[in-house]
Amino acid sequence: MTLPVPTTAAPPVGIVGLGQLGGSLAAALVAAGREVRGWDVDPAAREAAAARGVAVTRGLAGVVVLAVPLPAMATALDGVDVDPAATVTDLGSVKGPVLASVGAALGSRFVGGHPMCGTERSGHEATDPGLFRGARWALCLEPGTELPRWLRAAEVALAAGAEVVPVTAAEHDDAVAAVSHVPHLLAAALAAAAGEAGPLALALAAGSFRDGTRVIGSDPAFVTAMVEGNAGPTAAALDRVRAQLARPWPELVAAGHAVRTAVPGRRTVRVPLDRAALLALGRAGGAVTRRLAAFVEGWVPGP
């Protein structure tokens, strides 16, 4: 197995879908000096991307990133000319269904990914080249994943300013159910309950309500596709929340406060380019921050 090394020329990046995530990734990579090509069915998105230095074309090669909504993921490459040697990754918020569709079609050429960032806004107007800076970017290492392709996808995430978290698709879906998908449902429930409380309650709503309901300002179709696409883990995570709400309120408040205000340190580590070692880093709550020749550098929580 030949691994790419940092001194070899970085391949071009092709992005399918130039909305908030795809457009932001394209802008970040252009700023980092990467060659970026892109395509979107929306002429306005193509025009906006071209103005930011993206070569707008249907011909994509190198590392091809699918930045389209989950329902469109399986057909994202229709009408696009992708180099047969290209590595394909995605930005979808659920990995199991994408692995079952895109992954099954592309085999070892596919590396599932999910940057943990974004806002309730959408479309190319929401493009922000700093969107990925400091964000965790989950990148799937399945038993059949080719490590050289995983590294190429990781280099894209690192170039955008993110930190890479090695995971499996199943581990990812379990984790994001707790920290992303259930929060969307809780935000919806909080907003709907406040609406039932009447106009006075909504008039008095301030920071805690705003922060607690922000994410449900997202496109309802996006949220529905996300939670239904990860229904099993999301239901299990929601059950854990219900169990917490059944605790005596002082205990619940104290427990939640302790988790939310904990500030763990970081311990720098070097990890060999090995699937088991990389996954161990992710399972420990760590992330990759830099690619070196025979290993990666990153961190894990520690003193």
GROMACS .gro file of C-alpha atoms in nm:
model
  303
    1MET     CA    1   0.000   0.000   0.000
    2THR     CA    2   0.151   0.331  -0.111
    3LEU     CA    3   0.063   0.621   0.116
    4PRO     CA    4   0.061   0.980  -0.007
    5VAL     CA    5   0.318   1.195   0.169
    6PRO     CA    6   0.293   1.565   0.252
    7THR     CA    7   0.560   1.655  -0.004
    8THR     CA    8   0.363   1.517  -0.301
    9ALA     CA    9   0.143   1.758  -0.491
   10ALA     CA   10  -0.205   1.783  -0.342
   11PRO     CA   11  -0.470   1.670  -0.590
   12PRO     CA   12  -0.748   1.904  -0.700
   13VAL     CA   13  -1.069   1.909  -0.499
   14GLY     CA   14  -1.403   1.885  -0.677
   15ILE     CA   15  -1.716   1.990  -0.492
   16VAL     CA   16  -2.068   1.889  -0.591
   17GLY     CA   17  -2.311   2.132  -0.430
   18LEU     CA   18  -2.202   2.491  -0.366
   19GLY     CA   19  -2.447   2.594  -0.094
   20GLN     CA   20  -2.344   2.687   0.259
   21LEU     CA   21  -2.120   2.387   0.330
   22GLY     CA   22  -1.989   2.325  -0.021
   23GLY     CA   23  -1.944   2.694  -0.096
   24SER     CA   24  -1.771   2.755   0.236
   25LEU     CA   25  -1.539   2.458   0.181
   26ALA     CA   26  -1.455   2.580  -0.168
   27ALA     CA   27  -1.376   2.931  -0.039
   28ALA     CA   28  -1.162   2.795   0.245
   29LEU     CA   29  -0.963   2.570   0.013
   30VAL     CA   30  -0.908   2.846  -0.244
   31ALA     CA   31  -0.774   3.063   0.040
   32ALA     CA   32  -0.544   2.775   0.140
   33GLY     CA   33  -0.402   2.754  -0.212
   34ARG     CA   34  -0.577   2.434  -0.323
   35GLU     CA   35  -0.705   2.390  -0.677
   36VAL     CA   36  -1.084   2.378  -0.649
   37ARG     CA   37  -1.341   2.283  -0.908
   38GLY     CA   38  -1.712   2.272  -0.846
   39TRP     CA   39  -2.060   2.217  -0.978
   40ASP     CA   40  -2.412   2.300  -0.866
   41VAL     CA   41  -2.747   2.271  -1.040
   42ASP     CA   42  -2.822   2.628  -0.930
   43PRO     CA   43  -2.674   2.886  -1.173
   44ALA     CA   44  -2.661   3.149  -0.896
   45ALA     CA   45  -2.451   2.918  -0.677
   46ARG     CA   46  -2.217   2.848  -0.969
   47GLU     CA   47  -2.177   3.220  -1.037
   48ALA     CA   48  -2.106   3.297  -0.671
   49ALA     CA   49  -1.846   3.019  -0.651
   50ALA     CA   50  -1.674   3.135  -0.970
   51ALA     CA   51  -1.643   3.484  -0.821
   52ARG     CA   52  -1.456   3.327  -0.527
   53GLY     CA   53  -1.200   3.154  -0.751
   54VAL     CA   54  -1.366   2.816  -0.809
   55ALA     CA   55  -1.335   2.663  -1.156
   56VAL     CA   56  -1.696   2.581  -1.239
   57THR     CA   57  -1.710   2.258  -1.436
   58ARG     CA   58  -1.878   1.918  -1.448
   59GLY     CA   59  -1.537   1.750  -1.482
   60LEU     CA   60  -1.410   1.666  -1.133
   61ALA     CA   61  -1.101   1.477  -1.017
   62GLY     CA   62  -0.871   1.423  -0.721
   63VAL     CA   63  -1.087   1.434  -0.407
   64VAL     CA   64  -1.454   1.483  -0.491
   65VAL     CA   65  -1.676   1.612  -0.210
   66LEU     CA   66  -2.053   1.558  -0.211
   67ALA     CA   67  -2.201   1.863  -0.038
   68VAL     CA   68  -2.567   1.802  -0.110
   69PRO     CA   69  -2.870   1.731   0.113
   70LEU     CA   70  -2.909   1.374   0.238
   71PRO     CA   71  -3.205   1.289   0.009
   72ALA     CA   72  -2.996   1.388  -0.295
   73MET     CA   73  -2.678   1.206  -0.191
   74ALA     CA   74  -2.739   0.884  -0.387
   75THR     CA   75  -2.785   1.076  -0.715
   76ALA     CA   76  -2.536   1.357  -0.651
   77LEU     CA   77  -2.296   1.233  -0.918
   78ASP     CA   78  -2.560   1.206  -1.189
   79GLY     CA   79  -2.467   1.441  -1.472
   80VAL     CA   80  -2.116   1.499  -1.333
   81ASP     CA   81  -1.802   1.366  -1.502
   82VAL     CA   82  -1.586   1.220  -1.223
   83ASP     CA   83  -1.241   1.077  -1.284
   84PRO     CA   84  -1.267   0.699  -1.216
   85ALA     CA   85  -0.956   0.723  -0.995
   86ALA     CA   86  -1.097   1.000  -0.778
   87THR     CA   87  -1.155   0.957  -0.406
   88VAL     CA   88  -1.512   1.052  -0.312
   89THR     CA   89  -1.619   1.183   0.027
   90ASP     CA   90  -1.927   1.360   0.157
   91LEU     CA   91  -2.047   1.610   0.418
   92GLY     CA   92  -2.370   1.435   0.518
   93SER     CA   93  -2.493   1.453   0.876
   94VAL     CA   94  -2.579   1.079   0.886
   95LYS     CA   95  -2.330   0.819   0.772
   96GLY     CA   96  -2.507   0.481   0.776
   97PRO     CA   97  -2.750   0.553   0.489
   98VAL     CA   98  -2.481   0.726   0.283
   99LEU     CA   99  -2.246   0.432   0.330
  100ALA     CA  100  -2.526   0.198   0.221
  101SER     CA  101  -2.596   0.396  -0.098
  102VAL     CA  102  -2.293   0.594  -0.216
  103GLY     CA  103  -2.047   0.365  -0.040
  104ALA     CA  104  -2.201   0.054  -0.190
  105ALA     CA  105  -2.179   0.206  -0.539
  106LEU     CA  106  -1.820   0.334  -0.510
  107GLY     CA  107  -1.665   0.070  -0.285
  108SER     CA  108  -1.321   0.150  -0.147
  109ARG     CA  109  -1.313   0.482  -0.336
  110PHE     CA  110  -1.560   0.628  -0.085
  111VAL     CA  111  -1.470   0.786   0.250
  112GLY     CA  112  -1.767   0.907   0.454
  113GLY     CA  113  -1.729   1.244   0.624
  114HIS     CA  114  -1.920   1.496   0.836
  115PRO     CA  115  -1.789   1.834   0.952
  116MET     CA  116  -1.951   1.935   1.280
  117CYS     CA  117  -2.027   2.292   1.185
  118GLY     CA  118  -2.283   2.494   0.996
  119THR     CA  119  -2.561   2.728   1.096
  120GLU     CA  120  -2.937   2.746   1.061
  121ARG     CA  121  -2.882   2.940   0.737
  122SER     CA  122  -2.853   2.768   0.401
  123GLY     CA  123  -2.772   2.839   0.038
  124HIS     CA  124  -2.472   3.001  -0.126
  125GLU     CA  125  -2.553   3.333   0.041
  126ALA     CA  126  -2.446   3.173   0.372
  127THR     CA  127  -2.094   3.094   0.247
  128ASP     CA  128  -1.825   3.157   0.509
  129PRO     CA  129  -1.460   3.059   0.440
  130GLY     CA  130  -1.400   3.045   0.816
  131LEU     CA  131  -1.685   2.802   0.882
  132PHE     CA  132  -1.461   2.498   0.935
  133ARG     CA  133  -1.189   2.667   1.138
  134GLY     CA  134  -1.141   2.469   1.459
  135ALA     CA  135  -1.439   2.242   1.386
  136ARG     CA  136  -1.430   1.866   1.436
  137TRP     CA  137  -1.461   1.677   1.107
  138ALA     CA  138  -1.562   1.314   1.146
  139LEU     CA  139  -1.401   1.094   0.880
  140CYS     CA  140  -1.502   0.730   0.853
  141LEU     CA  141  -1.253   0.446   0.864
  142GLU     CA  142  -1.447   0.131   0.777
  143PRO     CA  143  -1.282  -0.212   0.743
  144GLY     CA  144  -1.274  -0.167   0.365
  145THR     CA  145  -1.157   0.195   0.362
  146GLU     CA  146  -0.831   0.248   0.175
  147LEU     CA  147  -0.602   0.439   0.408
  148PRO     CA  148  -0.437   0.645   0.128
  149ARG     CA  149  -0.782   0.770   0.027
  150TRP     CA  150  -0.873   0.843   0.389
  151LEU     CA  151  -0.556   1.050   0.420
  152ARG     CA  152  -0.639   1.248   0.107
  153ALA     CA  153  -0.983   1.327   0.246
  154ALA     CA  154  -0.825   1.417   0.582
  155GLU     CA  155  -0.587   1.658   0.408
  156VAL     CA  156  -0.888   1.842   0.262
  157ALA     CA  157  -1.044   1.881   0.606
  158LEU     CA  158  -0.715   1.998   0.758
  159ALA     CA  159  -0.659   2.248   0.477
  160ALA     CA  160  -1.002   2.396   0.554
  161GLY     CA  161  -0.895   2.452   0.915
  162ALA     CA  162  -1.078   2.159   1.076
  163GLU     CA  163  -0.955   1.887   1.311
  164VAL     CA  164  -1.015   1.529   1.191
  165VAL     CA  165  -1.186   1.272   1.415
  166PRO     CA  166  -1.141   0.911   1.290
  167VAL     CA  167  -1.463   0.710   1.342
  168THR     CA  168  -1.670   0.432   1.196
  169ALA     CA  169  -2.007   0.517   1.044
  170ALA     CA  170  -2.192   0.340   1.326
  171GLU     CA  171  -1.991   0.519   1.595
  172HIS     CA  172  -2.053   0.851   1.424
  173ASP     CA  173  -2.428   0.801   1.403
  174ASP     CA  174  -2.453   0.701   1.769
  175ALA     CA  175  -2.251   1.003   1.880
  176VAL     CA  176  -2.422   1.269   1.668
  177ALA     CA  177  -2.765   1.140   1.769
  178ALA     CA  178  -2.682   1.261   2.121
  179VAL     CA  179  -2.512   1.590   2.041
  180SER     CA  180  -2.683   1.703   1.720
  181HIS     CA  181  -2.997   1.518   1.624
  182VAL     CA  182  -3.170   1.513   1.964
  183PRO     CA  183  -3.087   1.883   2.017
  184HIS     CA  184  -3.277   1.961   1.695
  185LEU     CA  185  -3.579   1.772   1.828
  186LEU     CA  186  -3.553   1.939   2.169
  187ALA     CA  187  -3.531   2.280   2.003
  188ALA     CA  188  -3.844   2.200   1.806
  189ALA     CA  189  -4.026   2.085   2.120
  190LEU     CA  190  -3.918   2.394   2.316
  191ALA     CA  191  -4.031   2.630   2.040
  192ALA     CA  192  -4.364   2.452   1.993
  193ALA     CA  193  -4.433   2.447   2.368
  194ALA     CA  194  -4.352   2.817   2.397
  195GLY     CA  195  -4.591   2.884   2.111
  196GLU     CA  196  -4.864   2.706   2.305
  197ALA     CA  197  -4.785   2.923   2.610
  198GLY     CA  198  -4.907   3.223   2.415
  199PRO     CA  199  -4.790   3.559   2.283
  200LEU     CA  200  -4.680   3.692   2.623
  201ALA     CA  201  -4.432   3.407   2.665
  202LEU     CA  202  -4.291   3.464   2.318
  203ALA     CA  203  -4.266   3.837   2.382
  204LEU     CA  204  -4.062   3.773   2.698
  205ALA     CA  205  -3.835   3.513   2.536
  206ALA     CA  206  -3.470   3.615   2.563
  207GLY     CA  207  -3.125   3.456   2.545
  208SER     CA  208  -3.194   3.113   2.687
  209PHE     CA  209  -3.492   3.063   2.456
  210ARG     CA  210  -3.301   3.200   2.157
  211ASP     CA  211  -3.001   2.975   2.218
  212GLY     CA  212  -3.216   2.672   2.295
  213THR     CA  213  -3.420   2.702   1.977
  214ARG     CA  214  -3.162   2.836   1.728
  215VAL     CA  215  -3.107   2.515   1.535
  216ILE     CA  216  -3.476   2.461   1.461
  217GLY     CA  217  -3.459   2.769   1.243
  218SER     CA  218  -3.298   2.534   0.989
  219ASP     CA  219  -3.489   2.410   0.685
  220PRO     CA  220  -3.752   2.164   0.823
  221ALA     CA  221  -3.689   1.926   0.532
  222PHE     CA  222  -3.319   1.911   0.625
  223VAL     CA  223  -3.393   1.842   0.991
  224THR     CA  224  -3.654   1.578   0.911
  225ALA     CA  225  -3.420   1.396   0.670
  226MET     CA  226  -3.144   1.404   0.931
  227VAL     CA  227  -3.339   1.262   1.226
  228GLU     CA  228  -3.534   1.008   1.018
  229GLY     CA  229  -3.211   0.896   0.850
  230ASN     CA  230  -3.068   0.818   1.194
  231ALA     CA  231  -3.391   0.708   1.361
  232GLY     CA  232  -3.261   0.422   1.578
  233PRO     CA  233  -2.971   0.602   1.748
  234THR     CA  234  -3.176   0.921   1.777
  235ALA     CA  235  -3.463   0.738   1.951
  236ALA     CA  236  -3.214   0.576   2.193
  237ALA     CA  237  -3.053   0.912   2.269
  238LEU     CA  238  -3.394   1.071   2.321
  239ASP     CA  239  -3.478   0.796   2.572
  240ARG     CA  240  -3.166   0.891   2.769
  241VAL     CA  241  -3.284   1.252   2.777
  242ARG     CA  242  -3.628   1.145   2.902
  243ALA     CA  243  -3.459   0.945   3.179
  244GLN     CA  244  -3.259   1.251   3.281
  245LEU     CA  245  -3.574   1.465   3.295
  246ALA     CA  246  -3.725   1.214   3.539
  247ARG     CA  247  -3.447   1.280   3.793
  248PRO     CA  248  -3.502   1.523   4.082
  249TRP     CA  249  -3.445   1.867   3.937
  250PRO     CA  250  -3.156   1.965   4.167
  251GLU     CA  251  -2.969   1.647   4.069
  252LEU     CA  252  -3.039   1.704   3.700
  253VAL     CA  253  -2.923   2.066   3.712
  254ALA     CA  254  -2.604   1.974   3.898
  255ALA     CA  255  -2.521   1.685   3.664
  256GLY     CA  256  -2.579   1.888   3.350
  257HIS     CA  257  -2.381   2.183   3.485
  258ALA     CA  258  -2.086   1.957   3.566
  259VAL     CA  259  -2.071   1.814   3.213
  260ARG     CA  260  -2.121   2.147   3.039
  261THR     CA  261  -1.861   2.338   3.240
  262ALA     CA  262  -1.589   2.073   3.246
  263VAL     CA  263  -1.276   2.197   3.068
  264PRO     CA  264  -1.047   1.900   2.999
  265GLY     CA  265  -0.688   1.965   2.900
  266ARG     CA  266  -0.519   1.839   2.587
  267ARG     CA  267  -0.226   1.606   2.551
  268THR     CA  268  -0.039   1.608   2.221
  269VAL     CA  269   0.009   1.266   2.061
  270ARG     CA  270   0.157   1.117   1.747
  271VAL     CA  271  -0.035   0.830   1.592
  272PRO     CA  272   0.091   0.587   1.327
  273LEU     CA  273  -0.091   0.558   0.998
  274ASP     CA  274  -0.284   0.253   1.112
  275ARG     CA  275  -0.661   0.205   1.120
  276ALA     CA  276  -0.678   0.069   1.475
  277ALA     CA  277  -0.455   0.343   1.614
  278LEU     CA  278  -0.647   0.619   1.438
  279LEU     CA  279  -0.983   0.486   1.559
  280ALA     CA  280  -0.847   0.463   1.913
  281LEU     CA  281  -0.763   0.833   1.892
  282GLY     CA  282  -1.119   0.917   1.790
  283ARG     CA  283  -1.277   0.694   2.054
  284ALA     CA  284  -1.068   0.867   2.320
  285GLY     CA  285  -1.227   1.199   2.223
  286GLY     CA  286  -0.921   1.322   2.034
  287ALA     CA  287  -0.857   1.459   1.687
  288VAL     CA  288  -0.590   1.482   1.417
  289THR     CA  289  -0.446   1.829   1.365
  290ARG     CA  290  -0.154   1.771   1.130
  291ARG     CA  291  -0.039   1.522   0.869
  292LEU     CA  292   0.325   1.421   0.879
  293ALA     CA  293   0.519   1.169   0.671
  294ALA     CA  294   0.472   0.838   0.855
  295PHE     CA  295   0.216   0.940   1.117
  296VAL     CA  296  -0.029   1.209   1.216
  297GLU     CA  297  -0.014   1.453   1.502
  298GLY     CA  298  -0.313   1.528   1.717
  299TRP     CA  299  -0.442   1.544   2.071
  300VAL     CA  300  -0.648   1.353   2.324
  301PRO     CA  301  -0.815   1.484   2.640
  302GLY     CA  302  -0.573   1.485   2.929
  303PRO     CA  303  -0.410   1.690   3.202
   0.00000   0.00000   0.00000
